[in-house]
Coordinates of N, CA and C in Angstrom, one line a residue:
L1181 N 16.9 -24.5 -6.5 CA 17.3 -24.4 -5.1 C 17.6 -23.0 -4.7
Q1182 N 18.3 -22.3 -5.6 CA 18.6 -20.9 -5.3 C 17.4 -20.0 -5.2
R1183 N 16.4 -20.3 -6.1 CA 15.2 -19.5 -6.1 C 14.4 -19.8 -4.8
Q1184 N 14.4 -21.0 -4.4 CA 13.6 -21.4 -3.2 C 14.3 -20.8 -1.9
S1185 N 15.7 -20.8 -1.9 CA 16.4 -20.2 -0.8 C 16.2 -18.7 -0.7
A1186 N 16.1 -18.1 -1.8 CA 15.9 -16.6 -1.9 C 14.5 -16.3 -1.4
R1187 N 13.5 -17.2 -1.8 CA 12.1 -17.0 -1.3 C 12.0 -17.2 0.2
L1188 N 12.7 -18.2 0.7 CA 12.7 -18.5 2.2 C 13.4 -17.3 2.9
K1189 N 14.5 -16.8 2.4 CA 15.1 -15.6 3.0 C 14.1 -14.4 3.1
K1190 N 13.4 -14.2 2.0 CA 12.5 -13.1 1.9 C 11.3 -13.3 2.9
L1191 N 10.9 -14.6 3.0 CA 9.8 -14.9 4.0 C 10.3 -14.6 5.4
I1192 N 11.5 -15.0 5.8 CA 12.0 -14.8 7.1 C 12.2 -13.3 7.4
E1193 N 12.7 -12.5 6.4 CA 12.8 -11.1 6.6 C 11.4 -10.4 6.8
D1194 N 10.4 -10.9 6.0 CA 9.1 -10.3 6.1 C 8.5 -10.7 7.5
L1195 N 8.7 -11.9 7.9 CA 8.2 -12.3 9.2 C 8.8 -11.5 10.4
I1196 N 10.1 -11.2 10.3 CA 10.7 -10.4 11.3 C 10.2 -9.0 11.3
E1197 N 10.0 -8.5 10.1 CA 9.5 -7.1 10.0 C 8.0 -7.1 10.4
A1198 N 7.2 -8.0 10.1 CA 5.8 -8.1 10.5 C 5.7 -8.1 12.0
S1199 N 6.6 -9.0 12.6 CA 6.6 -9.1 14.1 C 7.0 -7.8 14.7
K1200 N 8.1 -7.2 14.3 CA 8.5 -5.9 14.8 C 7.5 -4.8 14.7
A1201 N 6.9 -4.8 13.5 CA 5.9 -3.7 13.2 C 4.7 -3.9 14.1
S1202 N 4.2 -5.1 14.2 CA 3.0 -5.3 15.0 C 3.2 -5.2 16.5
T1203 N 4.4 -5.3 17.0 CA 4.7 -5.2 18.4 C 5.3 -3.8 18.7
G1204 N 5.5 -3.0 17.7 CA 6.0 -1.6 17.9 C 7.5 -1.6 18.2
N1205 N 8.2 -2.6 17.8 CA 9.7 -2.7 18.1 C 10.5 -2.3 16.9
L1206 N 10.0 -1.4 16.1 CA 10.8 -0.8 15.0 C 11.1 0.7 15.3
E1207 N 12.3 1.1 14.9 CA 12.6 2.5 15.1 C 11.8 3.3 14.1
V1208 N 11.2 4.4 14.7 CA 10.3 5.3 13.9 C 10.8 6.7 14.0
H1209 N 11.1 7.3 12.9 CA 11.6 8.7 12.9 C 10.5 9.6 12.2
M1210 N 9.6 10.1 13.0 CA 8.5 10.9 12.5 C 9.0 12.3 12.1
E1211 N 8.6 12.7 10.9 CA 8.9 14.0 10.4 C 7.9 14.3 9.3
P1212 N 7.7 15.6 9.0 CA 6.9 15.9 7.9 C 7.3 15.3 6.6
T1213 N 6.4 14.5 6.0 CA 6.7 13.7 4.8 C 5.7 14.1 3.7
N1214 N 6.2 14.4 2.5 CA 5.4 14.7 1.4 C 4.8 13.5 0.8
V1215 N 3.6 13.2 1.0 CA 2.9 12.0 0.5 C 2.9 11.9 -1.0
E1216 N 2.6 13.0 -1.6 CA 2.5 13.1 -3.1 C 3.8 12.7 -3.7
M1217 N 4.9 13.3 -3.2 CA 6.2 13.1 -3.8 C 6.6 11.6 -3.6
L1218 N 6.4 11.1 -2.4 CA 6.8 9.7 -2.1 C 6.0 8.7 -3.0
L1219 N 4.7 9.0 -3.2 CA 3.8 8.2 -4.0 C 4.3 8.3 -5.5
E1220 N 4.7 9.4 -6.0 CA 5.3 9.5 -7.3 C 6.5 8.7 -7.5
Q1221 N 7.4 8.8 -6.5 CA 8.6 8.0 -6.5 C 8.3 6.5 -6.5
A1222 N 7.4 6.1 -5.7 CA 7.0 4.6 -5.7 C 6.4 4.2 -7.0
L1223 N 5.6 5.0 -7.6 CA 5.0 4.6 -8.9 C 6.1 4.6 -10.0
G1224 N 7.1 5.5 -9.9 CA 8.2 5.5 -10.8 C 9.0 4.2 -10.7
E1225 N 9.2 3.7 -9.5 CA 9.9 2.4 -9.2 C 9.2 1.3 -9.9
F1226 N 7.9 1.3 -9.9 CA 7.1 0.2 -10.4 C 6.6 0.4 -11.8
E1227 N 7.0 1.5 -12.4 CA 6.5 1.8 -13.8 C 6.6 0.6 -14.8
E1228 N 7.8 0.0 -14.8 CA 7.9 -1.1 -15.8 C 7.0 -2.3 -15.5
R1229 N 7.0 -2.6 -14.2 CA 6.1 -3.8 -13.8 C 4.6 -3.5 -14.0
L1230 N 4.2 -2.3 -13.7 CA 2.8 -1.9 -14.0 C 2.5 -2.0 -15.5
A1231 N 3.5 -1.5 -16.3 CA 3.3 -1.6 -17.8 C 3.3 -3.0 -18.3
A1232 N 4.1 -3.9 -17.7 CA 4.1 -5.3 -18.1 C 2.8 -6.0 -17.8
C1233 N 2.1 -5.5 -16.8 CA 0.8 -6.1 -16.5 C -0.3 -5.3 -17.1
K1234 N 0.0 -4.3 -17.9 CA -0.9 -3.4 -18.6 C -1.9 -2.8 -17.6
L1235 N -1.3 -2.3 -16.5 CA -2.0 -1.6 -15.5 C -1.7 -0.1 -15.6
Q1236 N -2.7 0.7 -15.8 CA -2.5 2.1 -15.9 C -2.9 2.9 -14.7
P1237 N -1.9 3.5 -14.0 CA -2.2 4.3 -12.8 C -2.8 5.6 -13.2
V1238 N -3.9 5.9 -12.5 CA -4.6 7.2 -12.7 C -4.6 7.9 -11.3
V1239 N -3.7 8.9 -11.2 CA -3.5 9.5 -9.9 C -4.2 10.9 -9.9
T1240 N -5.0 11.1 -8.9 CA -5.7 12.4 -8.7 C -5.4 12.9 -7.4
N1241 N -4.9 14.2 -7.4 CA -4.6 14.9 -6.1 C -5.7 15.9 -6.0
Y1242 N -6.7 15.6 -5.1 CA -7.8 16.5 -4.9 C -7.4 17.8 -4.1
L1243 N -6.3 17.7 -3.4 CA -5.8 18.9 -2.7 C -5.3 19.9 -3.7
T1244 N -4.6 19.5 -4.8 CA -4.2 20.4 -5.8 C -5.4 21.0 -6.5
K1245 N -6.4 20.2 -6.8 CA -7.6 20.7 -7.4 C -8.3 21.8 -6.5
K1246 N -8.2 21.5 -5.2 CA -8.9 22.4 -4.2 C -8.1 23.7 -3.9
Y1247 N -6.8 23.5 -3.7 CA -5.9 24.6 -3.3 C -5.0 25.1 -4.3
G1248 N -4.9 24.5 -5.5 CA -4.0 24.9 -6.5 C -2.6 24.3 -6.3
A1249 N -1.6 24.9 -7.0 CA -0.3 24.3 -7.0 C 0.4 24.4 -5.6
Q1250 N -0.1 25.2 -4.8 CA 0.6 25.3 -3.5 C 0.0 24.4 -2.4
A1251 N -0.8 23.4 -2.9 CA -1.4 22.4 -2.0 C -0.3 21.7 -1.1
D1252 N -0.6 21.6 0.1 CA 0.4 21.0 1.1 C 0.0 19.5 1.3
C1253 N 0.8 18.6 0.9 CA 0.5 17.1 1.1 C 1.4 16.5 2.1
H1254 N 1.8 17.2 3.2 CA 2.7 16.7 4.2 C 1.9 16.1 5.3
V1255 N 2.4 14.9 5.7 CA 1.9 14.2 6.9 C 3.0 13.9 7.8
M1256 N 2.7 13.6 9.1 CA 3.7 13.2 10.0 C 3.9 11.7 9.9
A1257 N 5.1 11.3 9.4 CA 5.3 9.9 9.2 C 6.8 9.7 9.1
D1258 N 7.2 8.4 9.1 CA 8.6 8.0 8.8 C 8.6 7.6 7.3
G1259 N 9.4 8.4 6.6 CA 9.4 8.2 5.1 C 9.8 6.8 4.7
R1260 N 10.7 6.1 5.4 CA 11.1 4.8 5.1 C 10.0 3.8 5.2
H1261 N 9.3 3.9 6.3 CA 8.2 3.0 6.6 C 7.0 3.3 5.7
L1262 N 6.7 4.6 5.4 CA 5.6 4.9 4.5 C 6.0 4.4 3.1
W1263 N 7.3 4.5 2.7 CA 7.7 3.9 1.4 C 7.4 2.4 1.4
R1264 N 7.7 1.7 2.4 CA 7.4 0.3 2.5 C 5.9 0.0 2.4
V1265 N 5.1 0.8 2.9 CA 3.6 0.6 2.8 C 3.2 0.8 1.3
F1266 N 3.7 1.9 0.7 CA 3.4 2.0 -0.7 C 3.9 0.9 -1.6
D1267 N 5.2 0.4 -1.2 CA 5.8 -0.7 -1.9 C 4.9 -1.9 -1.8
N1268 N 4.5 -2.2 -0.6 CA 3.6 -3.4 -0.4 C 2.3 -3.3 -1.2
L1269 N 1.7 -2.1 -1.1 CA 0.4 -2.0 -1.7 C 0.4 -2.0 -3.2
I1270 N 1.4 -1.3 -3.8 CA 1.6 -1.3 -5.3 C 2.0 -2.7 -5.7
G1271 N 2.9 -3.4 -5.0 CA 3.2 -4.8 -5.3 C 2.0 -5.7 -5.3
N1272 N 1.2 -5.5 -4.3 CA -0.1 -6.3 -4.2 C -1.0 -6.1 -5.4
I1273 N -1.1 -4.8 -5.8 CA -1.9 -4.5 -7.0 C -1.3 -5.2 -8.2
I1274 N 0.0 -5.1 -8.4 CA 0.6 -5.8 -9.6 C 0.3 -7.3 -9.6
K1275 N 0.4 -7.9 -8.5 CA 0.1 -9.4 -8.4 C -1.3 -9.8 -8.7
Y1276 N -2.2 -8.9 -8.1 CA -3.6 -9.4 -8.1 C -4.7 -8.6 -8.8
A1277 N -4.3 -7.5 -9.5 CA -5.2 -6.7 -10.2 C -5.5 -7.3 -11.6
Q1278 N -6.7 -7.0 -12.1 CA -7.1 -7.5 -13.4 C -6.2 -6.8 -14.5
P1279 N -5.4 -7.6 -15.3 CA -4.6 -7.0 -16.3 C -5.4 -6.1 -17.3
N1280 N -4.8 -5.2 -18.0 CA -5.5 -4.3 -18.9 C -6.6 -3.5 -18.2
S1281 N -6.2 -3.0 -17.1 CA -7.2 -2.2 -16.3 C -6.5 -0.9 -15.7
R1282 N -7.3 -0.1 -15.2 CA -6.7 1.1 -14.5 C -6.7 0.9 -13.0
V1283 N -5.7 1.6 -12.4 CA -5.5 1.6 -11.0 C -5.7 3.0 -10.5
Y1284 N -6.7 3.3 -9.8 CA -7.0 4.7 -9.3 C -6.3 4.9 -8.0
I1285 N -5.6 6.0 -7.9 CA -5.0 6.4 -6.7 C -5.3 7.9 -6.4
D1286 N -6.0 8.1 -5.3 CA -6.5 9.4 -5.0 C -5.9 9.9 -3.7
V1287 N -5.4 11.2 -3.7 CA -4.9 11.9 -2.5 C -5.9 12.9 -2.2
D1288 N -6.4 12.9 -0.9 CA -7.5 13.8 -0.6 C -7.3 14.2 0.9
E1289 N -8.2 15.1 1.4 CA -8.1 15.6 2.7 C -9.5 15.4 3.3
T1290 N -9.6 14.9 4.5 CA -10.9 14.8 5.2 C -11.2 16.1 5.9
E1291 N -12.4 16.2 6.4 CA -12.9 17.4 7.1 C -12.1 17.5 8.5
Q1292 N -11.6 16.3 8.9 CA -10.9 16.3 10.2 C -9.4 16.7 10.0
G1293 N -9.0 17.1 8.8 CA -7.6 17.5 8.6 C -6.7 16.3 8.4
E1294 N -7.2 15.2 7.9 CA -6.4 14.0 7.7 C -6.1 13.9 6.2
I1295 N -4.9 13.5 5.8 CA -4.6 13.3 4.4 C -4.9 11.8 4.1
T1296 N -5.6 11.5 3.1 CA -5.9 10.1 2.8 C -5.3 9.8 1.4
V1297 N -4.8 8.5 1.3 CA -4.4 8.0 0.0 C -5.2 6.7 -0.2
T1298 N -5.9 6.7 -1.3 CA -6.8 5.6 -1.6 C -6.4 4.9 -2.9
F1299 N -6.1 3.6 -2.9 CA -5.8 2.8 -4.0 C -7.0 2.0 -4.4
K1300 N -7.4 2.0 -5.7 CA -8.6 1.2 -6.1 C -8.2 0.4 -7.3
N1301 N -8.5 -0.9 -7.3 CA -8.3 -1.7 -8.5 C -9.4 -2.8 -8.6
I1302 N -9.4 -3.4 -9.7 CA -10.3 -4.6 -9.9 C -9.5 -5.8 -9.7
S1303 N -10.0 -6.8 -8.9 CA -9.3 -8.0 -8.7 C -9.5 -8.9 -9.9
K1304 N -8.4 -9.7 -10.3 CA -8.5 -10.6 -11.4 C -9.2 -11.9 -10.9
E1305 N -9.3 -12.2 -9.7 CA -9.9 -13.4 -9.1 C -11.0 -12.9 -8.2
P1306 N -12.1 -13.7 -8.1 CA -13.1 -13.4 -7.1 C -12.6 -13.4 -5.7
L1307 N -13.0 -12.4 -4.9 CA -12.6 -12.3 -3.5 C -13.8 -12.8 -2.6
N1308 N -13.6 -13.8 -1.9 CA -14.6 -14.3 -1.0 C -14.1 -14.2 0.5
I1309 N -13.7 -13.0 0.9 CA -13.0 -12.8 2.1 C -13.3 -11.4 2.6
S1310 N -13.2 -11.1 3.8 CA -13.4 -9.7 4.3 C -12.1 -9.0 4.3
G1311 N -12.2 -7.7 4.4 CA -11.0 -6.8 4.4 C -10.2 -7.1 5.7
D1312 N -10.9 -7.3 6.8 CA -10.2 -7.6 8.1 C -9.4 -8.9 8.0
E1313 N -10.0 -9.9 7.4 CA -9.3 -11.2 7.2 C -8.0 -11.0 6.4
L1314 N -8.1 -10.2 5.3 CA -6.9 -10.0 4.4 C -5.8 -9.3 5.1
K1315 N -6.0 -8.6 6.2 CA -4.9 -8.0 7.0 C -4.2 -8.9 7.9
E1316 N -4.7 -10.1 8.1 CA -4.1 -11.1 8.9 C -2.9 -11.7 8.2
R1317 N -2.0 -12.2 9.0 CA -0.7 -12.8 8.4 C -1.1 -14.1 7.7
F1318 N -0.3 -14.3 6.6 CA -0.4 -15.5 5.7 C -1.7 -15.7 5.0
V1319 N -2.5 -14.7 4.9 CA -3.9 -14.8 4.3 C -3.8 -14.2 2.9
R1320 N -4.4 -14.9 2.0 CA -4.5 -14.4 0.6 C -6.0 -14.4 0.3
G1321 N -6.4 -13.4 -0.6 CA -7.8 -13.3 -1.0 C -8.3 -14.4 -1.7
D1322 N -7.5 -15.1 -2.5 CA -7.9 -16.2 -3.3 C -7.0 -17.4 -2.9
R1323 N -7.6 -18.4 -2.3 CA -6.8 -19.5 -1.8 C -6.0 -20.2 -2.9
S1324 N -6.4 -20.1 -4.2 CA -5.8 -20.8 -5.3 C -4.6 -20.0 -5.8
R1325 N -4.3 -18.8 -5.3 CA -3.2 -18.0 -5.8 C -1.9 -18.8 -5.7
N1326 N -1.1 -18.7 -6.8 CA 0.1 -19.4 -6.7 C 1.3 -18.5 -7.0
T1327 N 1.1 -17.2 -6.8 CA 2.3 -16.3 -7.0 C 3.2 -16.5 -5.8
E1328 N 4.3 -15.7 -5.9 CA 5.4 -15.9 -4.9 C 5.2 -15.2 -3.6
G1329 N 4.0 -14.6 -3.5 CA 3.7 -13.8 -2.2 C 3.6 -14.8 -1.1
N1330 N 3.7 -14.2 0.1 CA 3.6 -15.0 1.3 C 2.4 -14.7 2.2
G1331 N 1.6 -13.7 1.8 CA 0.4 -13.4 2.6 C 0.8 -12.4 3.8
L1332 N 1.9 -11.8 3.7 CA 2.3 -10.9 4.8 C 2.3 -9.4 4.4
G1333 N 2.2 -9.1 3.1 CA 2.3 -7.7 2.6 C 1.3 -6.8 3.2
L1334 N 0.0 -7.2 3.3 CA -1.0 -6.3 3.8 C -0.9 -6.2 5.3
S1335 N -0.5 -7.3 6.0 CA -0.3 -7.3 7.4 C 0.8 -6.3 7.8
I1336 N 1.9 -6.3 7.0 CA 3.0 -5.4 7.3 C 2.6 -4.0 7.0
A1337 N 1.9 -3.8 5.9 CA 1.4 -2.4 5.5 C 0.5 -1.8 6.6
S1338 N -0.4 -2.7 7.1 CA -1.3 -2.2 8.1 C -0.6 -1.9 9.4
S1339 N 0.3 -2.8 9.8 CA 1.1 -2.6 11.1 C 2.0 -1.3 11.0
L1340 N 2.7 -1.2 9.8 CA 3.5 0.0 9.7 C 2.7 1.3 9.7
T1341 N 1.6 1.3 9.0 CA 0.7 2.5 9.0 C 0.3 2.8 10.4
E1342 N -0.2 1.8 11.2 CA -0.6 2.1 12.6 C 0.6 2.5 13.5
L1343 N 1.7 1.9 13.2 CA 2.9 2.3 14.0 C 3.3 3.8 13.9
Q1344 N 2.9 4.3 12.7 CA 3.2 5.8 12.5 C 2.0 6.6 12.9
G1345 N 1.0 6.0 13.5 CA -0.2 6.8 14.0 C -1.2 7.0 12.9
G1346 N -1.1 6.2 11.8 CA -2.0 6.3 10.7 C -3.1 5.3 10.8
K1347 N -4.0 5.4 9.8 CA -5.2 4.4 9.7 C -5.1 3.7 8.4
F1348 N -5.4 2.4 8.5 CA -5.3 1.5 7.3 C -6.6 0.8 7.2
H1349 N -7.3 1.0 6.1 CA -8.6 0.3 5.9 C -8.6 -0.4 4.5
I1350 N -9.2 -1.6 4.5 CA -9.4 -2.3 3.2 C -10.9 -2.4 3.0
Y1351 N -11.4 -2.1 1.8 CA -12.8 -2.2 1.5 C -12.9 -3.1 0.2
L1352 N -13.8 -4.0 0.3 CA -14.1 -4.9 -0.8 C -15.6 -4.7 -1.2
D1353 N -15.8 -4.6 -2.5 CA -17.2 -4.5 -3.0 C -17.2 -5.3 -4.3
G1354 N -17.6 -6.5 -4.2 CA -17.5 -7.4 -5.4 C -16.0 -7.6 -5.8
D1355 N -15.7 -7.2 -7.0 CA -14.3 -7.3 -7.4 C -13.5 -6.0 -7.2
L1356 N -14.2 -5.0 -6.7 CA -13.5 -3.7 -6.4 C -12.7 -3.9 -5.1
F1357 N -11.4 -3.6 -5.2 CA -10.5 -3.7 -4.0 C -10.0 -2.3 -3.7
M1358 N -10.2 -1.8 -2.5 CA -9.7 -0.5 -2.1 C -8.9 -0.6 -0.8
F1359 N -7.8 0.1 -0.8 CA -7.0 0.4 0.4 C -7.1 1.9 0.7
T1360 N -7.3 2.3 1.9 CA -7.2 3.7 2.3 C -6.3 3.9 3.4
L1361 N -5.3 4.8 3.2 CA -4.4 5.2 4.3 C -4.8 6.6 4.8
G1362 N -4.7 6.8 6.0 CA -5.0 8.1 6.6 C -4.0 8.6 7.6
F1363 N -3.4 9.8 7.4 CA -2.4 10.3 8.3 C -2.8 11.8 8.6
E1364 N -2.4 12.2 9.8 CA -2.6 13.6 10.2 C -1.8 14.5 9.3
K1365 N -2.5 15.5 8.8 CA -1.9 16.5 7.9 C -1.1 17.5 8.8
V1366 N 0.1 17.8 8.3 CA 0.9 18.8 9.0 C 1.4 19.9 8.0
S1367 N 1.6 21.1 8.5 CA 2.1 22.1 7.6 C 3.6 22.1 7.6
N1368 N 4.1 22.1 6.4 CA 5.6 22.0 6.3 C 6.2 23.4 6.3

């Protein structure tokens, strides 16, 4: 009973956040935010859970390769909301990625001056759904999934990204699952 009430509480909180994010009724404090540092912190938070699933993150910062140690990875975003996006995406990977595999995370810059963060993993179950459908509320890629998720994580991540002026895309190619976030680069 306690577990179910906690799950219901989490569902209600996620529904409220999803509703606020999709309607733009969340407070947003935009400021230069270091994507690389925030990503490292998020991965640190999930280190034990990733290891328990035998998922190995492989992070590549192409800006560092291009510009050296002084590469600037700052975007205009709200650090709290961007943290929640990373939290939802990494949590999704932990739930649905093929165990004993690698998770590739790339930080890059487009020709238009946008910083992108791309997460790639292999799904443990076949995905018979489009990326757009996965961003809808209460939708899961595999209808037989029985984990404790509620199908709101990607919807919240998408809405929070767009609320901050970013772009959120999901790409599926067979079992390859990719999320790409794009934010305007700013000089700090």
